[in-house]
Coordinates of C-alpha atoms and ligand atoms in Angstrom, one line a residue:
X1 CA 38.7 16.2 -58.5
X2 CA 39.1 15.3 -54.9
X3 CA 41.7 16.3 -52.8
X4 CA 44.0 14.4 -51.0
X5 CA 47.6 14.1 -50.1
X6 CA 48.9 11.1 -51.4
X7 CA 50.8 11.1 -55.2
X8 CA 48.1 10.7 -57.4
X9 CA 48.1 8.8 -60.7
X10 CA 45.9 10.0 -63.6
X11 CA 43.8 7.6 -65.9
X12 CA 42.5 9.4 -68.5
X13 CA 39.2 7.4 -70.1
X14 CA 38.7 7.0 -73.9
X15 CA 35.8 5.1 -73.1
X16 CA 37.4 1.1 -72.6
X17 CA 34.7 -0.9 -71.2
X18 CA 37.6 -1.9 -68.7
X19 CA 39.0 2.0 -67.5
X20 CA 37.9 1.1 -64.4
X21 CA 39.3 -2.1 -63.9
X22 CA 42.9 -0.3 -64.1
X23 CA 41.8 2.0 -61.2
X24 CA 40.8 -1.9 -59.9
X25 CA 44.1 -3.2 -60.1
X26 CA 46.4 0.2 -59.2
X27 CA 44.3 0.4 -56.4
X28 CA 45.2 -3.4 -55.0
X29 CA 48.9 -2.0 -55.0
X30 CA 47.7 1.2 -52.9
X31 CA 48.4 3.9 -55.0
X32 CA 45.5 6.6 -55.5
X33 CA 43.9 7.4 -59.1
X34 CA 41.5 8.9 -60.3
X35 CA 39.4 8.6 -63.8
X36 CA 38.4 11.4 -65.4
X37 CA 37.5 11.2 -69.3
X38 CA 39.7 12.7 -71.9
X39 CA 37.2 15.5 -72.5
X40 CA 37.8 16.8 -69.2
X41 CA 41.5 16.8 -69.3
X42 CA 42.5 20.4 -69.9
X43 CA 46.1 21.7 -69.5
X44 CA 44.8 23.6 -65.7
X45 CA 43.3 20.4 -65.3
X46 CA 47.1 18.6 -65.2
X47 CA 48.6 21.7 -64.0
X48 CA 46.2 21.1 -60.6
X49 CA 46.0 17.6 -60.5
X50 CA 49.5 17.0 -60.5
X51 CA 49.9 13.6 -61.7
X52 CA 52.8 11.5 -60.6
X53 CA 51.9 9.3 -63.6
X54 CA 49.5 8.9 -66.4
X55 CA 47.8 6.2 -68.0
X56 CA 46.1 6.4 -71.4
X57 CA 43.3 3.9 -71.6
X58 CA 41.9 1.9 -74.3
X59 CA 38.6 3.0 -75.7
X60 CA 36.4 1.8 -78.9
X61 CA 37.6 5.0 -81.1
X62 CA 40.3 4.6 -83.9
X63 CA 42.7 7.3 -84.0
X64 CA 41.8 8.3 -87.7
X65 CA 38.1 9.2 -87.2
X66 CA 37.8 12.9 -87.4
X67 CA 36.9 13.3 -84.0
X68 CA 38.9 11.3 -82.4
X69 CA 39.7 11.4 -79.2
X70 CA 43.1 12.7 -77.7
X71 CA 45.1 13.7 -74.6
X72 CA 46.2 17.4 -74.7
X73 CA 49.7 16.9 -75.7
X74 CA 50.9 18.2 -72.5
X75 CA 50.5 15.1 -71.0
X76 CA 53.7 14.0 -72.7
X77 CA 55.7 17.3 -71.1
X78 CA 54.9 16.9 -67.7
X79 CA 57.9 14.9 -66.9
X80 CA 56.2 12.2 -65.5
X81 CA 55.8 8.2 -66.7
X82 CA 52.9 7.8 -69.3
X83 CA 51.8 4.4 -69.9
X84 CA 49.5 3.7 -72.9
X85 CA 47.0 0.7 -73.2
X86 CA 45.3 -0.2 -76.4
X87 CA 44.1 2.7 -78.1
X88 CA 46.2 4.9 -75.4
X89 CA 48.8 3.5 -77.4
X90 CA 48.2 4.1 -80.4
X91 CA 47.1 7.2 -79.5
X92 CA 50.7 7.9 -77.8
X93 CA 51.8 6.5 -81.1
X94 CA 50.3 8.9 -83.5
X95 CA 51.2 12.3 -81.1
X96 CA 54.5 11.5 -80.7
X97 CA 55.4 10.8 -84.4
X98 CA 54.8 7.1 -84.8
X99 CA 52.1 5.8 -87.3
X100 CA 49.3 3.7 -86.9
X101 CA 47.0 1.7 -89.5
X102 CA 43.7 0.1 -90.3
X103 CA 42.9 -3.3 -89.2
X104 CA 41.8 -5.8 -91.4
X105 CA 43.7 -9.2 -91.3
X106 CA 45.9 -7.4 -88.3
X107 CA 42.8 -7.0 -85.7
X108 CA 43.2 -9.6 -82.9
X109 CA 40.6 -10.4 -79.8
X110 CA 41.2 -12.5 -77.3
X111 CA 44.1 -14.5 -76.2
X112 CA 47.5 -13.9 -77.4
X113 CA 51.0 -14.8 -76.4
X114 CA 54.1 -12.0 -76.3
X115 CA 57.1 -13.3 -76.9
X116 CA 60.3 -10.6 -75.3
X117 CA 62.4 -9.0 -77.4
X118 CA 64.4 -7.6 -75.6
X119 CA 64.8 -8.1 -71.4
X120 CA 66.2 -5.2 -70.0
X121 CA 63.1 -3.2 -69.2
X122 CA 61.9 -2.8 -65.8
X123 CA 58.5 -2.6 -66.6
X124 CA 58.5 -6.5 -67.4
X125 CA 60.2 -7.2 -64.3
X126 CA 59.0 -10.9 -63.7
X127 CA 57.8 -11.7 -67.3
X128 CA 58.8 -13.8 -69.5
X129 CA 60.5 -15.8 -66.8
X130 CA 58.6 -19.2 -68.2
X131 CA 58.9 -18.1 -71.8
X132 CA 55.7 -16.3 -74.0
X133 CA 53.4 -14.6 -71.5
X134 CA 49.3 -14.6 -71.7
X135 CA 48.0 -11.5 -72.8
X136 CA 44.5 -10.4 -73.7
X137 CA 44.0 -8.4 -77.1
X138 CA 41.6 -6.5 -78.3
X139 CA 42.1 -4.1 -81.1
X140 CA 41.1 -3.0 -84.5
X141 CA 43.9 -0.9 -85.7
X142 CA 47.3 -1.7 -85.1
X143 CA 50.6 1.0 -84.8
X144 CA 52.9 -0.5 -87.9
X145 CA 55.9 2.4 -86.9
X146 CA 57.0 3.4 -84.0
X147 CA 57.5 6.9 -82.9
X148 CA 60.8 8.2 -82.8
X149 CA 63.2 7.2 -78.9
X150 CA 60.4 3.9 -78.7
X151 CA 62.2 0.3 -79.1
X152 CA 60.5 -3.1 -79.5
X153 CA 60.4 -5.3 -76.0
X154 CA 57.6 -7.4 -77.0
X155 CA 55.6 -9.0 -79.5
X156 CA 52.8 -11.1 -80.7
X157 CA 52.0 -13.3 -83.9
X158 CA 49.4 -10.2 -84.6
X159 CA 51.2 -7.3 -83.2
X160 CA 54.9 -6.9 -83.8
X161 CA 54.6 -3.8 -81.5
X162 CA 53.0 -5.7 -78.8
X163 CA 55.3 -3.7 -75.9
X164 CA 57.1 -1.0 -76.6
X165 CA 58.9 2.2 -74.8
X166 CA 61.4 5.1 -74.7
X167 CA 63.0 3.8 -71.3
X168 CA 64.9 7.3 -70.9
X169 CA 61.6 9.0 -70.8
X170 CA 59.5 6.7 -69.5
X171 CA 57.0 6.3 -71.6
X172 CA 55.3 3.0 -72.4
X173 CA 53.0 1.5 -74.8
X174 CA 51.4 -1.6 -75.0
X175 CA 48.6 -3.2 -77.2
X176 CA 46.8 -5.2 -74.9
X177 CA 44.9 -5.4 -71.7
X178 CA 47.2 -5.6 -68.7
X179 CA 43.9 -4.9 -66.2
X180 CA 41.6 -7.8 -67.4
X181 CA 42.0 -11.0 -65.7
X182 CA 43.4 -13.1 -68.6
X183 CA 46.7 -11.2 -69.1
X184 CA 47.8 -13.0 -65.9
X185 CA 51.1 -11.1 -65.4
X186 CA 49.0 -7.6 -66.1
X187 CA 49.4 -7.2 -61.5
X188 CA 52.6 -7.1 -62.2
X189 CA 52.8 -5.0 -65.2
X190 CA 51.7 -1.9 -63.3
X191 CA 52.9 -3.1 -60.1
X192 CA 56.6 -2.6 -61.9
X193 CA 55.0 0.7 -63.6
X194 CA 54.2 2.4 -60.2
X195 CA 57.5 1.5 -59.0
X196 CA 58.9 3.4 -61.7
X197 CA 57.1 6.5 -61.4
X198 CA 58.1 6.7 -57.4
X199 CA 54.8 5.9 -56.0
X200 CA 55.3 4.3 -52.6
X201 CA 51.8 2.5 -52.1
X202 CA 50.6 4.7 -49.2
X203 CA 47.4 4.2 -50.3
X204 CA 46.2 2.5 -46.9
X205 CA 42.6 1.7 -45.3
X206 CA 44.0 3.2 -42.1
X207 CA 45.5 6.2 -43.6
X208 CA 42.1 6.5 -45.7
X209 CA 40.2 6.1 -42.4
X210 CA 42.2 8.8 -40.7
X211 CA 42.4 11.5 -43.5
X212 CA 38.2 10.9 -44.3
X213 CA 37.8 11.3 -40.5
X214 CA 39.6 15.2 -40.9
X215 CA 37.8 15.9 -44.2
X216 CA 34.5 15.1 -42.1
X217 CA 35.5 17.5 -39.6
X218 CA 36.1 20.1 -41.5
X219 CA 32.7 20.3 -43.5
X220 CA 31.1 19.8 -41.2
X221 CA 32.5 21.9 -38.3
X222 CA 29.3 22.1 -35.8
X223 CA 27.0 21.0 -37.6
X224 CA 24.3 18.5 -37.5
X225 CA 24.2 15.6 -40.0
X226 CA 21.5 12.9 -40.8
X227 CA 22.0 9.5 -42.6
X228 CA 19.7 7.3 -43.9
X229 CA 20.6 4.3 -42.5
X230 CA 19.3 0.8 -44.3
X231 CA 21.6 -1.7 -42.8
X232 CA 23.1 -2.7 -45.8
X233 CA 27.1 -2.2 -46.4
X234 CA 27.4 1.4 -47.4
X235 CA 25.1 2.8 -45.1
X236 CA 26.6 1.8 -42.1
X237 CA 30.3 2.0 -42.8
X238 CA 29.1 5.9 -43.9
X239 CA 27.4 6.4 -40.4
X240 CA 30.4 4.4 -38.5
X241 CA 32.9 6.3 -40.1
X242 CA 30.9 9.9 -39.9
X243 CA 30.3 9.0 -36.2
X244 CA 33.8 8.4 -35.7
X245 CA 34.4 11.8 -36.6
X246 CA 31.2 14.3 -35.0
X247 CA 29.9 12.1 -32.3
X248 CA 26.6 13.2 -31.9
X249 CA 26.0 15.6 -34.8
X250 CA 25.4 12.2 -36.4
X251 CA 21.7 10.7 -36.1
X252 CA 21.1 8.0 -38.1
X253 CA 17.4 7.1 -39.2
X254 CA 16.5 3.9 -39.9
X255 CA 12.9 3.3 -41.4
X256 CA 11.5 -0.1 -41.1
X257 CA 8.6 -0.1 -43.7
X258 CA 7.7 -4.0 -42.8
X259 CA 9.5 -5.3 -45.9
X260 CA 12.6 -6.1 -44.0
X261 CA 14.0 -10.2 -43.5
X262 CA 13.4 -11.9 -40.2
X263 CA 14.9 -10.2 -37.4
X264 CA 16.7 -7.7 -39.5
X265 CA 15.7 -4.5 -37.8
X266 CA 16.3 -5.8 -34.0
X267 CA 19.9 -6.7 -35.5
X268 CA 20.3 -3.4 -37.7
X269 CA 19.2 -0.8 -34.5
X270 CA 20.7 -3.7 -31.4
X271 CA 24.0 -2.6 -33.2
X272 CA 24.0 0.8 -33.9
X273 CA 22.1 1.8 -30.9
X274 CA 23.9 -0.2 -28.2
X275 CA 27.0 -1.5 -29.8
X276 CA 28.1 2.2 -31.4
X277 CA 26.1 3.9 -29.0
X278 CA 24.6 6.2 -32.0
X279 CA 22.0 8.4 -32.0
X280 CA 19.3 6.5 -34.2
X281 CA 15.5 7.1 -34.9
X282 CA 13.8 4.1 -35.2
X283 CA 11.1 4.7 -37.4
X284 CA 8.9 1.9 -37.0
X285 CA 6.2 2.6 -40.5
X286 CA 5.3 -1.4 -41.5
X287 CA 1.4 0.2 -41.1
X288 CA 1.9 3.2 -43.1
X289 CA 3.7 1.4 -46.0
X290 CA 2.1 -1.9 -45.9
X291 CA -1.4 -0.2 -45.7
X292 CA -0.4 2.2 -48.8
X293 CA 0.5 -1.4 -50.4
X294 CA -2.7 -3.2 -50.2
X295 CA -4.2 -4.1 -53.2
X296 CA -1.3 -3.1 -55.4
X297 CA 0.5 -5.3 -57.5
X298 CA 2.3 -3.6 -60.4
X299 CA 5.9 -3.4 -59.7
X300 CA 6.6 0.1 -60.7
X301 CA 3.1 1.1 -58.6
X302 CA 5.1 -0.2 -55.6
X303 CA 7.9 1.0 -56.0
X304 CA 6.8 4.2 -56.6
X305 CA 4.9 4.4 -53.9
X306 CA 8.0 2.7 -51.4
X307 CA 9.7 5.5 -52.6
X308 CA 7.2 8.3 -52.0
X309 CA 6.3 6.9 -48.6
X310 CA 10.3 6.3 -47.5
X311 CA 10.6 10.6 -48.5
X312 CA 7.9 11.3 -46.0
X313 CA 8.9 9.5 -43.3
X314 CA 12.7 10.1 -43.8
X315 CA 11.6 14.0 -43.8
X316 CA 9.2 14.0 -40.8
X317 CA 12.1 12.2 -38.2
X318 CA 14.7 13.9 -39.9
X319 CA 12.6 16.9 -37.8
X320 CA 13.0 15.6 -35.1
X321 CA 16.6 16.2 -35.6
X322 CA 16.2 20.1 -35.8
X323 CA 18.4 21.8 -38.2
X324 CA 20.4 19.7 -39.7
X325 CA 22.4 20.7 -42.5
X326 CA 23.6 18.0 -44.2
X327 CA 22.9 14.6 -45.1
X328 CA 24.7 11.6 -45.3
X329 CA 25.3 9.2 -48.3
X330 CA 26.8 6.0 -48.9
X331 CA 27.9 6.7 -52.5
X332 CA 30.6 5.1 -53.7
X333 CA 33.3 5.7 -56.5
X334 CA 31.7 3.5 -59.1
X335 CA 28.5 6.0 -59.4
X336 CA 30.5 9.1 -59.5
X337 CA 32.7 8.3 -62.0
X338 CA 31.9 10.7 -65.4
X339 CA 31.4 8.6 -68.6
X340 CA 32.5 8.5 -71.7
X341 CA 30.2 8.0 -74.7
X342 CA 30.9 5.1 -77.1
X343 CA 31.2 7.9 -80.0
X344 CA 33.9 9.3 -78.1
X345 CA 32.1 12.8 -77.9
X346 CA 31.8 14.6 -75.0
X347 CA 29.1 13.0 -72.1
X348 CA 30.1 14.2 -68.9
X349 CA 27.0 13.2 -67.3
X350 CA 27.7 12.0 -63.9
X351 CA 25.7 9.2 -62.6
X352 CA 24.3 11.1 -59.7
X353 CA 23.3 8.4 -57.2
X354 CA 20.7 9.2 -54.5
X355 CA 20.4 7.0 -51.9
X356 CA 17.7 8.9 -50.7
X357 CA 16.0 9.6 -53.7
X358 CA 15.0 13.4 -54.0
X359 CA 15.6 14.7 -50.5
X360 CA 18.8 16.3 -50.2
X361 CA 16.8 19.1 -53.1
X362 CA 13.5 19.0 -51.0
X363 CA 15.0 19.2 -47.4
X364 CA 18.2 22.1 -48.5
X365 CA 20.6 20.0 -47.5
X366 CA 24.2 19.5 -48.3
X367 CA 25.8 16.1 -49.1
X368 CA 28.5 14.2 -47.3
X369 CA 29.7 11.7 -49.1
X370 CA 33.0 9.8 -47.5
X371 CA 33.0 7.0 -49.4
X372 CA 33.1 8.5 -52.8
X373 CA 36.3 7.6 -53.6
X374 CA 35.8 3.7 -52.8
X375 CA 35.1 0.9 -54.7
X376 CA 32.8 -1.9 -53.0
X377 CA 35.4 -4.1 -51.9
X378 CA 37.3 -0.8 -50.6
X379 CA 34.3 0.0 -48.8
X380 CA 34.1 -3.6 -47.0
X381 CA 37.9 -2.8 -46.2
X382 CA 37.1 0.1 -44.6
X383 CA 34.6 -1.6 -42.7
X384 CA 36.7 -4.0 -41.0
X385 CA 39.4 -1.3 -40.4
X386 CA 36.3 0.4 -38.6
X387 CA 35.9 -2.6 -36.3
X388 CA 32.5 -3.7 -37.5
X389 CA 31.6 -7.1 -37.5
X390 CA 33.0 -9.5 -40.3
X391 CA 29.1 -11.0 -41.0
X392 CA 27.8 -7.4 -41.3
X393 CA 30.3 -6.3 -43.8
X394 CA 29.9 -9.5 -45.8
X395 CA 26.0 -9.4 -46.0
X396 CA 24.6 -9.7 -49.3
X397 CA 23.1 -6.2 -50.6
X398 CA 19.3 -6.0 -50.0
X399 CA 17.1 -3.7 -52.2
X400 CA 15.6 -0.7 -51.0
X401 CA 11.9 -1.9 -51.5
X402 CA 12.8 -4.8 -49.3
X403 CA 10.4 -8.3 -49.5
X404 CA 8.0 -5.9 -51.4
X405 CA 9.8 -7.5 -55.0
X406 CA 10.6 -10.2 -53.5
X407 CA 6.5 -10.8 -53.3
X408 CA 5.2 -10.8 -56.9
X409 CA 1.0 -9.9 -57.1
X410 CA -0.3 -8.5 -54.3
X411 CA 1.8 -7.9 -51.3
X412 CA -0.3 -9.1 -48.1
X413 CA 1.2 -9.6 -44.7
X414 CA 0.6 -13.9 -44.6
X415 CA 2.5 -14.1 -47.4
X416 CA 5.5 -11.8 -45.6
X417 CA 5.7 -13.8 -42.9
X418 CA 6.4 -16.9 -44.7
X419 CA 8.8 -14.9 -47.3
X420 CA 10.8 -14.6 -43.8
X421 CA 10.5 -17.7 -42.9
X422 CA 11.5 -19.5 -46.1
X423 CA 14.5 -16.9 -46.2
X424 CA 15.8 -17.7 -43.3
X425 CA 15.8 -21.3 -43.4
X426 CA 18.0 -20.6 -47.2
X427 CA 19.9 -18.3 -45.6
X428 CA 20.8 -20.8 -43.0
X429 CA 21.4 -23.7 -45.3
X430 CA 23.6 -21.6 -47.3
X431 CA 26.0 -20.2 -44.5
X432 CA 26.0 -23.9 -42.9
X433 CA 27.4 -25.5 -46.8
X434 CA 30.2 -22.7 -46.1
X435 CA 28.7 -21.2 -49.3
X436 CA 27.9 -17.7 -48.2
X437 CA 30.9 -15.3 -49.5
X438 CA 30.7 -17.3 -53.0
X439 CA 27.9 -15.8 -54.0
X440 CA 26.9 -12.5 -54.5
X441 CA 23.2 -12.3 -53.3
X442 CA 21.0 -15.4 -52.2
X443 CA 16.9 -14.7 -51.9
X444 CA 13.9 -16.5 -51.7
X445 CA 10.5 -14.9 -53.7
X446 CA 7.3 -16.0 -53.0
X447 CA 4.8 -16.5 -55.9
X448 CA 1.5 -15.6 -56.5
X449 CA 0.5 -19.5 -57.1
X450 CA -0.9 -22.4 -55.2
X451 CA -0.1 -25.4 -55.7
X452 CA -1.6 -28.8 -54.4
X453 CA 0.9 -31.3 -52.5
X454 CA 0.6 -34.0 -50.0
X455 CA 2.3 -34.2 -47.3
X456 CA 1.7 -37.3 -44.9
X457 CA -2.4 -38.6 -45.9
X458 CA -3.1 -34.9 -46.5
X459 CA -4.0 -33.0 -49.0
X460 CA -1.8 -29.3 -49.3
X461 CA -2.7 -26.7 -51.4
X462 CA -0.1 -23.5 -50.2
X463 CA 2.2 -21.6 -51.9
X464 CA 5.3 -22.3 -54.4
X465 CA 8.5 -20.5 -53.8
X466 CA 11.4 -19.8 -56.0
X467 CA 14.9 -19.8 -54.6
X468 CA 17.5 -17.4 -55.9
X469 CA 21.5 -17.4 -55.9
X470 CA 23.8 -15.3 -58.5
X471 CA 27.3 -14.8 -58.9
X472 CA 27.9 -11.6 -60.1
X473 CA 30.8 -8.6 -59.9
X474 CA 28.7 -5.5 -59.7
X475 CA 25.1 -6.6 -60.4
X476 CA 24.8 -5.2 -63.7
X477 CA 25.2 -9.0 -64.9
X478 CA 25.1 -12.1 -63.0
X479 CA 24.5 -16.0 -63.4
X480 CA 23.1 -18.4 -61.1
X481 CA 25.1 -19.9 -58.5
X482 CA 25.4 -23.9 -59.4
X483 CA 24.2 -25.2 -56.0
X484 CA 24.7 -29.2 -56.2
X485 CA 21.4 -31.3 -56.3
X486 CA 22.0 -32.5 -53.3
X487 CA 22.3 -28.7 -51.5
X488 CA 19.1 -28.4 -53.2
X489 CA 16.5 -31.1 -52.3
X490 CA 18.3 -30.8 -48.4
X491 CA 17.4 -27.5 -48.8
X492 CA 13.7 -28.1 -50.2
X493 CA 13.0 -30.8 -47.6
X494 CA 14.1 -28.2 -44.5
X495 CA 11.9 -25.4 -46.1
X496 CA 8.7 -27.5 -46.7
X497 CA 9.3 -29.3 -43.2
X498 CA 10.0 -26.3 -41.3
X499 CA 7.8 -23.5 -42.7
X500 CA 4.2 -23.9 -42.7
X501 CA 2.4 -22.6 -46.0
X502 CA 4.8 -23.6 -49.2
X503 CA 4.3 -26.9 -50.6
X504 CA 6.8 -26.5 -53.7
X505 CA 10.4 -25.2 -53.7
X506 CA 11.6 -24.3 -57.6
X507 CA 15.2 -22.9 -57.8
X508 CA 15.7 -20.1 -60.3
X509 CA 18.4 -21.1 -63.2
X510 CA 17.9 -17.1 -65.1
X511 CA 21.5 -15.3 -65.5
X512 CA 21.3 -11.8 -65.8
X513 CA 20.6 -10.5 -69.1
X514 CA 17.8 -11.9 -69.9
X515 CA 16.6 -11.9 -66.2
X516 CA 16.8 -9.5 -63.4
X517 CA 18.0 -10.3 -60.4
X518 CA 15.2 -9.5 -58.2
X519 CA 12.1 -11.0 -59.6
X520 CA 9.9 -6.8 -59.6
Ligands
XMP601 P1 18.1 -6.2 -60.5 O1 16.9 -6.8 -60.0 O2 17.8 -4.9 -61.2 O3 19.0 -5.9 -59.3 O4 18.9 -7.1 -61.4 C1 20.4 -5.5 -59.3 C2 20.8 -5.3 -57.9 O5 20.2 -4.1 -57.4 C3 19.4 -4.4 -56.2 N1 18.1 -3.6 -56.4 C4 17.9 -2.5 -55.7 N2 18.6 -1.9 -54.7 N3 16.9 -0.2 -54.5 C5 18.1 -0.7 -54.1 O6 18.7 -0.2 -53.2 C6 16.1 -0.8 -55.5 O7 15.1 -0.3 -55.8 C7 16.7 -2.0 -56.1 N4 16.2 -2.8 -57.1 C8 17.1 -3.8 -57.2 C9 19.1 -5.9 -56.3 O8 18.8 -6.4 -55.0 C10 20.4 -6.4 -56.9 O9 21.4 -6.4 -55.9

């Protein structure tokens, strides 16, 4: 649990594939939450916690299976507004007297329309206004009786309990999805259930900034503090944000292993050096990695061996620090949050997330982590509240291993310096069609082919390269990003006329499954 000041609201997880997207949306109306699965909701647990409000998610469980998942029953004594969603209601259903029954012919998935049934409930505040509303079902069983104080305020073809709450104490229940995109009035569903609960939407970038900025201070206290610094999003707005609080406790080190993008270490230490004015080791190592990288060509071999190599280095300037204690780490809320298994038993693995794979157990040192409690986009907020530059916070992410698996085969450094090149050039076309912040992450790989071509009377025979756009929320999934034909062959004609050594341009159509997103 962290701690903070603001009213909190309390989403307990049943395992929905969309809890998180309800932290999403509550969020966007600046009120804090926090997720933590059912299993981990104890009566201390409330009793510290504190919750202003509750929400019950949805989750793949049916209430009648043995093991079933539940909320302690405290949760309905606290005093406070409960929402349930899906499965939270049902589950609200069955504790507080209510019955609930098997699907069959009653399931329903997908889009559905709620008709009111009654419109004096504040929680559908701007519903129904233009008759049936959107919504987004999906559910097995269904609740065929209400429990006892609950009335009917909206329903469905499917689910004649579609919305329905005890208004005196608060508690709410509907069968769909209010977080997903395709209940369009769902914003507004939670914006109204906030409102009722008293939250006031303090929940601000700048009152974030200024309460991490304390927290730093005191764990710290004197203390020296290291942060890997890669350039990409999280990295920096950790190190801005850390340096805004200690000063010069804070070194930064950023390791240039020779796999970077053209010019992207000048820009990467011009900043944070002379624009910050941050202490930062430049660890120039292109030698020491690129000479560990001849010959090798199995992806896992070199990644393995990027990773080993980046320990090393990261450990021997760290030295140079001299006693530091801690170590900074751009980990964000996503990769702390504990998960629920599908079975609804108890996981409470947490996805530990090392940025810097290994060293904060090697080196003894403890962990600051400031942006733990931020999504991405929160993160990019931060950011700007920061002051750092707008095309720095909207950079597309960039993998750890760099051009390395970008470079399938053997990595060599010829074909580096034309990966740069090409990348630049597709870079440049991209942020001159104004197509930049559409998509998620743009890159060119190099492949380990030569192809024959003609240009003019002569004969070519140089390399193909494959060009590569996604859309894509988190990068667990993505599709390719439908550039026109005539982006394209512009683009192929400035890449084969400006960089000498590809004679072929191919533009990679793979979504994400089956594909990856980087090509190693
Ligand atoms: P894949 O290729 O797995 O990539 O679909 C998903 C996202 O993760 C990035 N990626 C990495 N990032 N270290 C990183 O910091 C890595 O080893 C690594 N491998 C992939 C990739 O660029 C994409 O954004």
């Amino acid at each position: 649990m962290t701690e903070s000041s603001h009213d909190r609201l309390l989403i307990i997880d049943f395992g929905s594939q969309v809890t998180q997207l309800i932290a999403r949306r509550l969020r966007e109306l600046n009120v804090y939450c926090e997720i933590h699965p059912f299993n981990a909701v104890t009566e201390p647990f409330l009793a510290t916690f504190a919750p202003r409000a509750v929400i019950l998610s949805g989750g793949p469980a049916s209430v009648f299976a043995d093991d079933s998942p539940r909320a302690p029953a405290k949760v309905f004594d606290l005093g406070v507004p409960v929402l349930g969603v899906c499965y939270g209601q049902q589950l609200m259903m069955d504790m507080l007297g209510g019955k609930v029954e098997r699907g069959h012919k009653t399931a329903e998935f997908g889009r559905a329309y709620v008709t009111a049934a009654q419109d004096n409930l504040p929680l559908l505040d701007g519903w129904f206004d233009a008759g049936p509303e959107q919504v987004w079902m999906s559910h097995g069983d269904h609740v065929s009786q209400i429990a006892p104080g609950f009335h009917v305020y909206g329903t469905s073809p499917n689910a004649p309990f579609a919305i329905t709450a005890d208004p005196k104490r608060h508690f709410y229940a509907v069968q769909f999805h209010p977080e997903v995109h395709h209940t369009p009035k769902g914003r507004q569903l939670y914006a109204n259930f906030v409102r009722q609960a008293g939250f006031t939407g303090d929940w601000t970038m700048g009152a974030y900034r200024d309460e991490a900025i304390a927290k730093i201070r005191a764990q710290v206290g004197d203390a020296k503090v290291i942060c890997g610094l890669s350039g990409g999003v999280d990295s920096s707005v950790a190190a801005v944000l850390i340096h805004e609080a200690i000063g010069d406790q804070l070194t930064c080190v950023f390791v240039d292993h020779g796999l970077l993008r053209k010019d992207e270490a000048t820009e990467v230490v011009t900043m944070f050096r002379d624009h910050y004015n941050m202490p930062l080791i430049h660890a120039d190592e292109a030698d020491l990695f690129l000479g560990a990288l001849t010959g090798v060509s199995d992806p896992e071999e070199k990644r393995k061996t990027i990773g080993r190599l980046f320990i090393d280095v990261f450990q021997k300037h760290a030295a140079e620090v001299g006693g530091a204690e801690f170590l900074a780490q751009g980990t964000l809320y996503p990769d702390v949050i504990e998960s629920v298994s599908f079975s609804g038993g108890p996981s409470v693995t947490i996805k530990s997330h090392h940025n810097v794979g290994g060293l904060p157990e090697q080196m003894g040192l403890k962990l600051v982590e400031p942006l733990r409690e931020l999504f991405k986009d929160e993160v990019r907020a931060l950011g700007r509240e920061l002051g750092l530059p707008a095309e720095f916070i909207g950079r597309h992410p960039f993998p750890g291993p760099g051009l390395a698996i970008r470079c399938p085969g053997e990595i060599t450094p010829e074909k580096l310096d034309i990966l740069r090149e090409v990348d630049a050039v597709y870079i440049d076309q991209i942020r001159k069609h104004g197509l930049y912040d559409e998509i998620w992450q743009a890159f060119v790989a190099i492949l380990p082919v030569r192809t024959v071509g003609v240009m003019g009377d002569y004969r070519t025979y140089d390399y193909a390269c494959a060009l590569r756009a996604v859309t894509s929320v988190d990068g667990m999934t993505a599709d390719y990003y439908p550039f026109t034909h005539d982006f394209l062959s512009e683009t192929a004609t400035r890449i084969i006329n400006e960089v000498a050594g590809i004679n072929r341009v191919t533009y990679d159509i793979t979504s994400k499954p089956p594909g990856t997103i980087e090509w190693e």
